[in-house]
mmCIF file of C-alpha atoms in Angstrom:
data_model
loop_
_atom_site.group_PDB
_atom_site.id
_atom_site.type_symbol
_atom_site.label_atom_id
_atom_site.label_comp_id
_atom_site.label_asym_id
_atom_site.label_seq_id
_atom_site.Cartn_x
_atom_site.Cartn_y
_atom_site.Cartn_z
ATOM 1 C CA UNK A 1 71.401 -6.511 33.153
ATOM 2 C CA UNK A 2 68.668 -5.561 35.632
ATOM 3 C CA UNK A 3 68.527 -1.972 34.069
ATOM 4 C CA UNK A 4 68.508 -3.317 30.852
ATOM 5 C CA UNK A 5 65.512 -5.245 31.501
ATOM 6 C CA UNK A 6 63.798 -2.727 33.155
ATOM 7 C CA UNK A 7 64.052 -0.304 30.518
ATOM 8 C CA UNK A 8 62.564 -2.730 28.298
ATOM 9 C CA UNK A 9 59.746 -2.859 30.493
ATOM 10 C CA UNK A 10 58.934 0.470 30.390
ATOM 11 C CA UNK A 11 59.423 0.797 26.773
ATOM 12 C CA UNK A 12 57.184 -1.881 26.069
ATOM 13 C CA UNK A 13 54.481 -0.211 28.063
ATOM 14 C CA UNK A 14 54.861 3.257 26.490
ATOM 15 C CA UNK A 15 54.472 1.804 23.165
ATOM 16 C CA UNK A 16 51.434 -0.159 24.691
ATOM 17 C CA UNK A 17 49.479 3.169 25.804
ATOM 18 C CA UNK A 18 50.589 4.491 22.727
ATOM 19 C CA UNK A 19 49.179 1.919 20.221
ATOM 20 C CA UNK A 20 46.086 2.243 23.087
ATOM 21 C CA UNK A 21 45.612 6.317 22.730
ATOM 22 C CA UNK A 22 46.042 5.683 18.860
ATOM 23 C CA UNK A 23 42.947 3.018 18.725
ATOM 24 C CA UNK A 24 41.091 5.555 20.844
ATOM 25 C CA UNK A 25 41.621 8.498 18.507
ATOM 26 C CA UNK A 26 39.897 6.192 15.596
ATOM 27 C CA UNK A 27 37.103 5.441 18.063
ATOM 28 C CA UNK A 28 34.025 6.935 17.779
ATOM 29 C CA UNK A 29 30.257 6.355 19.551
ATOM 30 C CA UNK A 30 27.396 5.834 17.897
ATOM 31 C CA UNK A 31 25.162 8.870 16.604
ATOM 32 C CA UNK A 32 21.690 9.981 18.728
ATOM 33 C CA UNK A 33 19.224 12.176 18.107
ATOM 34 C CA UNK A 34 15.709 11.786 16.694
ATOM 35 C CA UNK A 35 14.532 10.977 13.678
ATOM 36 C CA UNK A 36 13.982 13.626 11.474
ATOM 37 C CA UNK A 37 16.103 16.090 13.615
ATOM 38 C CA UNK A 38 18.878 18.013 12.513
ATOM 39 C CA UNK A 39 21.166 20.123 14.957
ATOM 40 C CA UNK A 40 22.451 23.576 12.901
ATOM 41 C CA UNK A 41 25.562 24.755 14.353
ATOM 42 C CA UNK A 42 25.626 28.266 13.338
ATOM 43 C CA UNK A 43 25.420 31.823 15.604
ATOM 44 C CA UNK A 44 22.670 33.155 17.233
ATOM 45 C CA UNK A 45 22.793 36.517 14.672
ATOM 46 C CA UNK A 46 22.852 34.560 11.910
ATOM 47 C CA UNK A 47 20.510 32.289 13.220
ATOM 48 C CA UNK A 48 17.843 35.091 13.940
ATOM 49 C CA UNK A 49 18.413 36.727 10.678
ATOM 50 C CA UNK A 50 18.650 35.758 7.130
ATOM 51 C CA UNK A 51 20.816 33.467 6.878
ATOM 52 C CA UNK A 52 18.667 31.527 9.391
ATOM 53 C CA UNK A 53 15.574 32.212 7.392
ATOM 54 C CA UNK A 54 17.422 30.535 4.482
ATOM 55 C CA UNK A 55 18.421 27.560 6.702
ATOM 56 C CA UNK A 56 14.693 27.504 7.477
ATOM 57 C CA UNK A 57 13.197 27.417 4.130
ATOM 58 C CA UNK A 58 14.995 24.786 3.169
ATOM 59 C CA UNK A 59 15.114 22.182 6.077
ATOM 60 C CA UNK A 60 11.420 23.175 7.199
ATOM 61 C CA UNK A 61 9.733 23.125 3.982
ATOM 62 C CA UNK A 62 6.110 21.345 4.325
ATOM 63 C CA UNK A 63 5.948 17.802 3.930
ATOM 64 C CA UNK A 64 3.985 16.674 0.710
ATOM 65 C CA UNK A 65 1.150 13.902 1.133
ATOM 66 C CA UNK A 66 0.097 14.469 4.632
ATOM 67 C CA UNK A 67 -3.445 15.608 5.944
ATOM 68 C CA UNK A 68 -1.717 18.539 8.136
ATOM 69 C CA UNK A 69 1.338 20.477 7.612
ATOM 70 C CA UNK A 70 4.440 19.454 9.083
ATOM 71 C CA UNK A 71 8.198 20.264 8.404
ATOM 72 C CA UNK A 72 10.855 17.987 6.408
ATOM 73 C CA UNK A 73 12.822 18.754 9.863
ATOM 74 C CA UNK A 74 13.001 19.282 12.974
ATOM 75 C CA UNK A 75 15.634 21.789 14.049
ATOM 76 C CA UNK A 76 17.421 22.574 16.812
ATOM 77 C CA UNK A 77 20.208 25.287 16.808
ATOM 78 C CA UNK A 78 23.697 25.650 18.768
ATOM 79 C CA UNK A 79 25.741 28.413 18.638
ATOM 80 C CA UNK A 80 29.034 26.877 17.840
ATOM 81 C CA UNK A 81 30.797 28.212 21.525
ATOM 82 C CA UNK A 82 28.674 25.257 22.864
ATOM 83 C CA UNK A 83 28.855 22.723 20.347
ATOM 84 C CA UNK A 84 30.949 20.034 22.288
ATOM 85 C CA UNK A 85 30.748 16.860 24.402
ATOM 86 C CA UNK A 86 27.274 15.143 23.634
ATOM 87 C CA UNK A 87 25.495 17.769 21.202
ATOM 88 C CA UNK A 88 28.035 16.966 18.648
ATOM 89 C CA UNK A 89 26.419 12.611 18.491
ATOM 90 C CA UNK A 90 23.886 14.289 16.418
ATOM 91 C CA UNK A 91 23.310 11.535 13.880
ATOM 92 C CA UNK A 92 22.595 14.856 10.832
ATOM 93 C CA UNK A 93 24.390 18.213 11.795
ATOM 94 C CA UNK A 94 24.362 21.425 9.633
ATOM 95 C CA UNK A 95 27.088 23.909 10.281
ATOM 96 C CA UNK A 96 27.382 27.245 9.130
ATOM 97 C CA UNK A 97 31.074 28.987 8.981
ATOM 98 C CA UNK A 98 31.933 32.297 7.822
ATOM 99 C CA UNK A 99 35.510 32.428 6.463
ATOM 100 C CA UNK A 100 37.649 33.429 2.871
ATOM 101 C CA UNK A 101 35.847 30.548 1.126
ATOM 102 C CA UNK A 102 32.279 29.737 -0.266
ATOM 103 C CA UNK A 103 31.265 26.213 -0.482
ATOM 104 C CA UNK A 104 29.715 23.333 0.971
ATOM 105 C CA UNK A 105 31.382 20.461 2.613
ATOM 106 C CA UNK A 106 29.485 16.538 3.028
ATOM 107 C CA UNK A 107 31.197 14.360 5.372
ATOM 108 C CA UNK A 108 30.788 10.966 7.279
ATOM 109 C CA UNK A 109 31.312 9.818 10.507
ATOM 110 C CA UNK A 110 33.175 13.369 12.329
ATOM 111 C CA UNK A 111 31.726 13.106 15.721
ATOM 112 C CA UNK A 112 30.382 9.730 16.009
ATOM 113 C CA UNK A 113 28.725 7.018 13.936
ATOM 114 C CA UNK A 114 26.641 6.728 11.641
ATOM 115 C CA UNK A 115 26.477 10.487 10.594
ATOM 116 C CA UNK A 116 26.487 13.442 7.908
ATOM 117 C CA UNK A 117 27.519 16.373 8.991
ATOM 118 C CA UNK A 118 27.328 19.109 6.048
ATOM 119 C CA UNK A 119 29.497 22.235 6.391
ATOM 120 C CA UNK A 120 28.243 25.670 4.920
ATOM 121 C CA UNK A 121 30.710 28.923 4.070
ATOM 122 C CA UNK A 122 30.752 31.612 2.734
ATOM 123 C CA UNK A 123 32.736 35.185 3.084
ATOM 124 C CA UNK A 124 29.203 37.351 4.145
ATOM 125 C CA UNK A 125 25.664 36.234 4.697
ATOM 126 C CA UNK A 126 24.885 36.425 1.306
ATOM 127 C CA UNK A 127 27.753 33.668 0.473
ATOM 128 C CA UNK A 128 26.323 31.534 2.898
ATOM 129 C CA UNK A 129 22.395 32.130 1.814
ATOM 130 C CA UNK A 130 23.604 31.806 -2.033
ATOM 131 C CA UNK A 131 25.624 28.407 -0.792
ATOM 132 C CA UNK A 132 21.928 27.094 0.472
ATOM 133 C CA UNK A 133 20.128 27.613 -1.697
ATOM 134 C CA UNK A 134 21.800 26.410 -5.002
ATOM 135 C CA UNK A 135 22.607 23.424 -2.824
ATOM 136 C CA UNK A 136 18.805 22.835 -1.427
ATOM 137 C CA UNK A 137 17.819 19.786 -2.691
ATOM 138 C CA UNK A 138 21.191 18.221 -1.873
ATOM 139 C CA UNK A 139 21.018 18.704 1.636
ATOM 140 C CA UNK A 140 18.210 17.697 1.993
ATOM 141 C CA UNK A 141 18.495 14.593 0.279
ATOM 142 C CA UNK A 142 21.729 13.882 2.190
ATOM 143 C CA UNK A 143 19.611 14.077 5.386
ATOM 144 C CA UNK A 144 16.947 12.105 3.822
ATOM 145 C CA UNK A 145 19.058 9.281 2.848
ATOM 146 C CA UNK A 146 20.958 8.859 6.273
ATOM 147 C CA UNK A 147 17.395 9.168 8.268
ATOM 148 C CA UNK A 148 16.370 6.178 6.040
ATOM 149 C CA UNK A 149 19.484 4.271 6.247
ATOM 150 C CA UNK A 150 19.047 4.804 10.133
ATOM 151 C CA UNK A 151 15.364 3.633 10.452
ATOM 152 C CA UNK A 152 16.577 0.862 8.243
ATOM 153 C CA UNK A 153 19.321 0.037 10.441
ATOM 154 C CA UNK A 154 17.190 0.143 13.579
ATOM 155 C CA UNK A 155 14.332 -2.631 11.636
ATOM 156 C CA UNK A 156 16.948 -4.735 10.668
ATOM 157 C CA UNK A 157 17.598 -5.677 14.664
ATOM 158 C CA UNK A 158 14.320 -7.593 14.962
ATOM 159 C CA UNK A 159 13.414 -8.568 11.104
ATOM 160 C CA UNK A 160 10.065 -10.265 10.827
ATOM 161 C CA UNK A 161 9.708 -13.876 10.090
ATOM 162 C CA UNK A 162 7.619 -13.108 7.122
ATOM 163 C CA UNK A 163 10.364 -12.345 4.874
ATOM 164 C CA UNK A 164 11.146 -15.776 4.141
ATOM 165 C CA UNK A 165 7.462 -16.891 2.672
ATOM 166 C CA UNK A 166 7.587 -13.474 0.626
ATOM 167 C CA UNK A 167 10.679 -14.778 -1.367
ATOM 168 C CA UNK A 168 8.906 -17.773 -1.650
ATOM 169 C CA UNK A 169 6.074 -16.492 -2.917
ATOM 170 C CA UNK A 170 7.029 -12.871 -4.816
ATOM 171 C CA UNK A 171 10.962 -13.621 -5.420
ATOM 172 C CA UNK A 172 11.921 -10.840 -3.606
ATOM 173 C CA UNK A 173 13.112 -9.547 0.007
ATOM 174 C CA UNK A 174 12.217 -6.769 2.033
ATOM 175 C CA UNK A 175 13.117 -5.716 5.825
ATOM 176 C CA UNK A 176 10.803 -4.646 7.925
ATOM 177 C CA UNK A 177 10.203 -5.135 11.948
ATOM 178 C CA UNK A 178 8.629 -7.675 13.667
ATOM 179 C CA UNK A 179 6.262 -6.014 15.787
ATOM 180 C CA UNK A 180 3.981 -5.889 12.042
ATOM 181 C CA UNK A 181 1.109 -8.519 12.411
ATOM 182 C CA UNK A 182 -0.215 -10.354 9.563
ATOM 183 C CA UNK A 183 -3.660 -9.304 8.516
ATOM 184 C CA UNK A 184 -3.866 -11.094 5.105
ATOM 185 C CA UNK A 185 -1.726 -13.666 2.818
ATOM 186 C CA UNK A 186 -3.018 -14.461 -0.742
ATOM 187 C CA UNK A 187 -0.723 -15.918 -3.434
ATOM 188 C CA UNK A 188 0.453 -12.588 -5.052
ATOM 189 C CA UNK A 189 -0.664 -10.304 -1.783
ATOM 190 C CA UNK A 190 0.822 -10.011 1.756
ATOM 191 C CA UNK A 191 -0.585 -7.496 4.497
ATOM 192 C CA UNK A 192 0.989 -6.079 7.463
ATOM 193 C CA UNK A 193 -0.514 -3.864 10.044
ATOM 194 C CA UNK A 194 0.731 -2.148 13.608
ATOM 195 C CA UNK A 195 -0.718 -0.508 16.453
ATOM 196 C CA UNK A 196 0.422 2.951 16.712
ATOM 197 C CA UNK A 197 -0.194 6.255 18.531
ATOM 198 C CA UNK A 198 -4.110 7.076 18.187
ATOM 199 C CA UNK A 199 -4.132 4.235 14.940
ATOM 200 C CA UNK A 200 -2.470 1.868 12.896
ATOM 201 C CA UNK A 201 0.014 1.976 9.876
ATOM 202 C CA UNK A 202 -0.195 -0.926 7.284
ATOM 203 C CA UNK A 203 1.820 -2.345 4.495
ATOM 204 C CA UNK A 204 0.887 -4.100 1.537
ATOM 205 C CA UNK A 205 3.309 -5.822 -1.181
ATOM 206 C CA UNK A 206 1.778 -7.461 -4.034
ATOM 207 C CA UNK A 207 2.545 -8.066 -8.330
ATOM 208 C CA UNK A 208 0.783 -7.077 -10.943
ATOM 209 C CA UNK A 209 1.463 -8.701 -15.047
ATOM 210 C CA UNK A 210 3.423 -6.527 -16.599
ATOM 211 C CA UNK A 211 0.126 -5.304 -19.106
ATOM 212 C CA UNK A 212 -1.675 -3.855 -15.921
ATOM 213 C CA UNK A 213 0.317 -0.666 -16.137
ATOM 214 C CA UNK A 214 1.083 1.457 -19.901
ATOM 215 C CA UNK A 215 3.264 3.867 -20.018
ATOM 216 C CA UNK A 216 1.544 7.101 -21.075
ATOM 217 C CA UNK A 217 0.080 10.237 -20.249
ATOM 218 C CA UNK A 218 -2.020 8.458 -17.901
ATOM 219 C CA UNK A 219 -0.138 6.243 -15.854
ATOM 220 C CA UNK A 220 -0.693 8.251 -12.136
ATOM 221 C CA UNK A 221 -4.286 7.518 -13.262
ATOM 222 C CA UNK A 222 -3.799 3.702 -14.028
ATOM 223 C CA UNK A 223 -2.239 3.298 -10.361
ATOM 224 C CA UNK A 224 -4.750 5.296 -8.511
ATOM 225 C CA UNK A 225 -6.875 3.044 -10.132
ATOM 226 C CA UNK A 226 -5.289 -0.037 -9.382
ATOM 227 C CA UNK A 227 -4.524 0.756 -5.708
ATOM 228 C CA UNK A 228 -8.211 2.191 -5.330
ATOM 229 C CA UNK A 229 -9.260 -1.764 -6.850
ATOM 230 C CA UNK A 230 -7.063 -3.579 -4.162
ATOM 231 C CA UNK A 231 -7.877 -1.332 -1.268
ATOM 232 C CA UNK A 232 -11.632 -2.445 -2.400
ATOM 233 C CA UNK A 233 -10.966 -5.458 -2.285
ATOM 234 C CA UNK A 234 -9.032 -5.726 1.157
ATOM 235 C CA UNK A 235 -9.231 -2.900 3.221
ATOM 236 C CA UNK A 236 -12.535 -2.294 4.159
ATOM 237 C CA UNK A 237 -14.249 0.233 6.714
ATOM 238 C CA UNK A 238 -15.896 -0.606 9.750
ATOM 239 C CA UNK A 239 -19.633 0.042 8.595
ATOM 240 C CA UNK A 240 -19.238 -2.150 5.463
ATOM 241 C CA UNK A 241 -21.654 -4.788 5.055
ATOM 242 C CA UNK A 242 -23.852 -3.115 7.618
ATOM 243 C CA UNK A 243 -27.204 -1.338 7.132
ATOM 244 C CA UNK A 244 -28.022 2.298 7.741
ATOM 245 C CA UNK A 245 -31.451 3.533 8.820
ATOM 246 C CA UNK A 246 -33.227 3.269 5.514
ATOM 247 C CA UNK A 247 -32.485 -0.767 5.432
ATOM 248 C CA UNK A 248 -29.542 -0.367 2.640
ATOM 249 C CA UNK A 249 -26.703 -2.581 2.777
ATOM 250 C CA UNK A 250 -23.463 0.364 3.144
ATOM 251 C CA UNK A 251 -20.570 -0.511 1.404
ATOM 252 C CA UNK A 252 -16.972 0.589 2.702
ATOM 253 C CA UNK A 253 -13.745 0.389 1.905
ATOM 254 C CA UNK A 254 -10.842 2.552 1.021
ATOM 255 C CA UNK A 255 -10.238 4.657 -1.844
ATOM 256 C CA UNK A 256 -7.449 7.757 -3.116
ATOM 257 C CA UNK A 257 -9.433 10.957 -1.996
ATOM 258 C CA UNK A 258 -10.341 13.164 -4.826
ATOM 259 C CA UNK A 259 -9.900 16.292 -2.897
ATOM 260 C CA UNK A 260 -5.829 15.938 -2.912
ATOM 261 C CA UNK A 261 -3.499 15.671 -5.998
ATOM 262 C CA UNK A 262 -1.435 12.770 -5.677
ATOM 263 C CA UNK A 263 1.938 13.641 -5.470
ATOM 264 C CA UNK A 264 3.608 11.754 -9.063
ATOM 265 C CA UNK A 265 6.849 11.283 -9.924
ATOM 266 C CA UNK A 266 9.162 8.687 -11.611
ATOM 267 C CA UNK A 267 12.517 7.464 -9.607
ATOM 268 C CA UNK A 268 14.770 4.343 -9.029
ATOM 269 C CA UNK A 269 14.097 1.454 -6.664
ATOM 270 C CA UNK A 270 16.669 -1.526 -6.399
ATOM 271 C CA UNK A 271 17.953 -0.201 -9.308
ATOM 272 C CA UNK A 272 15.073 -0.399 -11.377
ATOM 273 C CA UNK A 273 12.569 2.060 -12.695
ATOM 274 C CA UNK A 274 9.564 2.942 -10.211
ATOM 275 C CA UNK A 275 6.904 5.627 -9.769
ATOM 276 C CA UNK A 276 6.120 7.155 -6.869
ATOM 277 C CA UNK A 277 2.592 8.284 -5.899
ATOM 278 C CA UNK A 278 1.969 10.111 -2.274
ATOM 279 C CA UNK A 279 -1.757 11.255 -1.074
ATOM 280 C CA UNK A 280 -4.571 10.898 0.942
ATOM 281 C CA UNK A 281 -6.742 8.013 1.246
ATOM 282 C CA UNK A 282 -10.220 7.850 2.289
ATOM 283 C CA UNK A 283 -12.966 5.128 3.399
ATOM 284 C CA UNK A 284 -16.259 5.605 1.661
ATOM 285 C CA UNK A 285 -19.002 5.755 3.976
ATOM 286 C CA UNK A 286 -16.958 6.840 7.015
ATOM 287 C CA UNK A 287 -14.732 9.250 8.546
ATOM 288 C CA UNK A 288 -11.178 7.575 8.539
ATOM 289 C CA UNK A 289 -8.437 8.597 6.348
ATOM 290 C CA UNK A 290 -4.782 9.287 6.642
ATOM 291 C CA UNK A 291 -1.589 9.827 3.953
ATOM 292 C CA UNK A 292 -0.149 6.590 1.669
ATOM 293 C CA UNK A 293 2.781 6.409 0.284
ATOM 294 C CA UNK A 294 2.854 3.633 -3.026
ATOM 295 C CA UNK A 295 6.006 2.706 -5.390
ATOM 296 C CA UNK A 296 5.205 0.562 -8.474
ATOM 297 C CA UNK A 297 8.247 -1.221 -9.877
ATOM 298 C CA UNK A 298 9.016 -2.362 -13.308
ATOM 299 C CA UNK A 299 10.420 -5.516 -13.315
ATOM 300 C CA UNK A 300 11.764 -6.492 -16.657
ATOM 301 C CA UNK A 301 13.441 -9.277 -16.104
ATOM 302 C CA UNK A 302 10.238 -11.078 -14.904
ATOM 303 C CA UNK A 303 7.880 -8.997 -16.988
ATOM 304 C CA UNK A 304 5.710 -7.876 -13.847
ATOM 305 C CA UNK A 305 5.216 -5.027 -11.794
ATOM 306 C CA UNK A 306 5.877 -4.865 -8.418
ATOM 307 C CA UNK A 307 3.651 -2.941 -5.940
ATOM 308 C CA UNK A 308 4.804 -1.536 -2.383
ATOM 309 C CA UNK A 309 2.398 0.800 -0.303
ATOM 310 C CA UNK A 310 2.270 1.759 2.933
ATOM 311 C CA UNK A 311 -0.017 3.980 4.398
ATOM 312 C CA UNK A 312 -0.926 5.334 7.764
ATOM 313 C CA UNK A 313 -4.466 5.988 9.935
ATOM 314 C CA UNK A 314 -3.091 8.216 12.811
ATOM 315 C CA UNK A 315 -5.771 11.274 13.708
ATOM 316 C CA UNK A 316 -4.834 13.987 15.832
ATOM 317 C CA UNK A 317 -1.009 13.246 15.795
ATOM 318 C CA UNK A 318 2.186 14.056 13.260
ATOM 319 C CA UNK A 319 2.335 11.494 10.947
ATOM 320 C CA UNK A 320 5.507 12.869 9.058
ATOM 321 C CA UNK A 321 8.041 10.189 10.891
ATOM 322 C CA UNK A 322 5.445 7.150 10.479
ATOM 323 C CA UNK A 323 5.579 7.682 6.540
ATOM 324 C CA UNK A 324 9.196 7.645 6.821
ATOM 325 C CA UNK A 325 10.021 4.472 8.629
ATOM 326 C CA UNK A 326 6.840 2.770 5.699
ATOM 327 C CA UNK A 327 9.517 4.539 2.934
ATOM 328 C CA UNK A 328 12.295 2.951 4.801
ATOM 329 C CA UNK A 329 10.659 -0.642 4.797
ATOM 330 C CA UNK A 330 9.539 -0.075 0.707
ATOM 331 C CA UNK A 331 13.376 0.750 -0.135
ATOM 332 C CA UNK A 332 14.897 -1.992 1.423
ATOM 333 C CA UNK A 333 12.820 -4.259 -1.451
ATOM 334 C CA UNK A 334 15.413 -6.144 -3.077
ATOM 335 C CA UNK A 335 14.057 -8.101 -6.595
ATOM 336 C CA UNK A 336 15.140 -11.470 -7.319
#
């Protein structure tokens, strides 16, 4: 009876480890890595040849809307003898493989959590070059999205109380972080601003009757011209209202700089049809200026439009991975 019981024993703690090891093998740790970065697991021959000039033009590519040039990405390659143990967290991972196949692979979640990692092959370099590049714009949207949905994630941890009086008062929700202050409230116009590196980066939500904005040849002129009117109206320059040497009254505030084509394109936003405009903004009478990012959304079922910018005054450092957390907050808008 004794070894009966025993052996029960034991069998009930081998299937114990077992069930154990099996929960471990589904575990995985949370992703790392910077925003905007993106490991490439691929040799170093390919890497220093063409198919790592492909890899390049692709993930590198300038950012549009910025006062500087700066890369979608920032890269940082592993030769795939190494690729183990903590490198492999990477939150976005692009791996090259040379076998009998040509494709390209998207999965979630290999190494840890959250995470893309997108698998390239081909036969010879040229698969693997041909593979990127009819696939560009894929991979880097993949990489886009998950970079959002991570900055997202991280806001969402310490929401701003804000949220609830902008239901209340434009019937819709949006996420963004706490550490924003309040600079102005007005029935159909809320204001954010933080202190960053060097600057500040602001965001402004507001509505607009749905006759503001025609559809037509001109509509990238109609916003320019409407977010040009509001930054007059709210966003003014130090110097305004002061007088210069001559004893006239100088009037500043911000406006879209004429120098730089804004960046125009239509697009989806909580389902709904949007435009996007990018550019460079400008005070009058003064030296400050920086990139903006705006999204006007038709709202149909409440006949307005809805208007989301952010925009950015950062001199003499990247701005590339401010613009992306103010994209972040504007697509997390959800319309009521």
């Amino acid at each position: 009876m004794r070894k009966i019981f025993l052996s029960a024993i034991v069998l009930l703690l081998v299937l114990s480890c077992k069930d154990k090891n099996s929960a471990s093998d589904k575990f995985l740790f949370d992703s790392s890595g910077n925003i905007n970065h993106v490991s490439v697991v691929v040799e170093n021959d390919l890497w220093n040849g063409s198919v790592g000039e492909a890899i390049r033009e692709v993930l590198t590519q300038i950012v549009y809307g910025l006062p500087q040039d700066e890369p979608m990405f920032t890269l940082s390659q592993i030769p795939p003898s190494v690729f183990s143990g903590f490198v492999t967290k990477n939150r976005t991972i692009l791996k090259v493989e040379m076998d009998g196949n040509s494709g390209m692979d998207i999965m979630e979640n290999v190494y840890a959590k959250p995470q893309k990692v997108i698998t390239v092959s081909g036969k010879s370099k040229q698969d693997v070059i041909d593979v990127i590049s009819e696939n560009a714009e894929k991979i880097v949207n993949t990489f886009r999205a998950m970079e959002i949905e991570e900055r997202q994630r991280q806001m969402a941890k310490s929401p701003h109380h804000y949220v609830t009086k902008i239901k209340e008062k434009l019937g819709l929700t949006i996420q963004f972080p706490s550490i924003y202050d309040l600079a102005k409230s007005e029935d159909n116009l809320f204001w954010f601003r933080k202190n960053i590196t060097t600057g500040h980066a602001h965001i402004m939500i507001y509505d607009l009757p749905y006759g503001a904005l025609k559809r037509n040849d001109s509509t990238v002129t109609q916003i320019i011209k409407i977010r040009d009117s509001i930054g007059q109206a709210y966003f003014k320059g130090r110097l305004d209202e002061t007088v210069d040497a001559n004893g006239n009254k100088i009037s500043s505030f911000m406006v879209t700089e004429d120098a730089y084509t804004p960046f125009h394109a239509e697009t989806i936003v909580d389902n709904k049809p949007a435009y996007e405009t990018k550019g460079i903004w400008e005070l009058t009478n003064d030296f400050m200026g920086g990139p903006f990012i705006n999204y006007t959304i038709e709202d149909k079922v409440n006949k307005r439009w809805v208007g989301i910018e952010g925009f950015v005054f950062a001199p003499s450092v990247e701005k590339r991975n401010y613009m992306l957390e103010l994209e972040s907050i504007i697509k997390s808008v959800k319309i009521e």
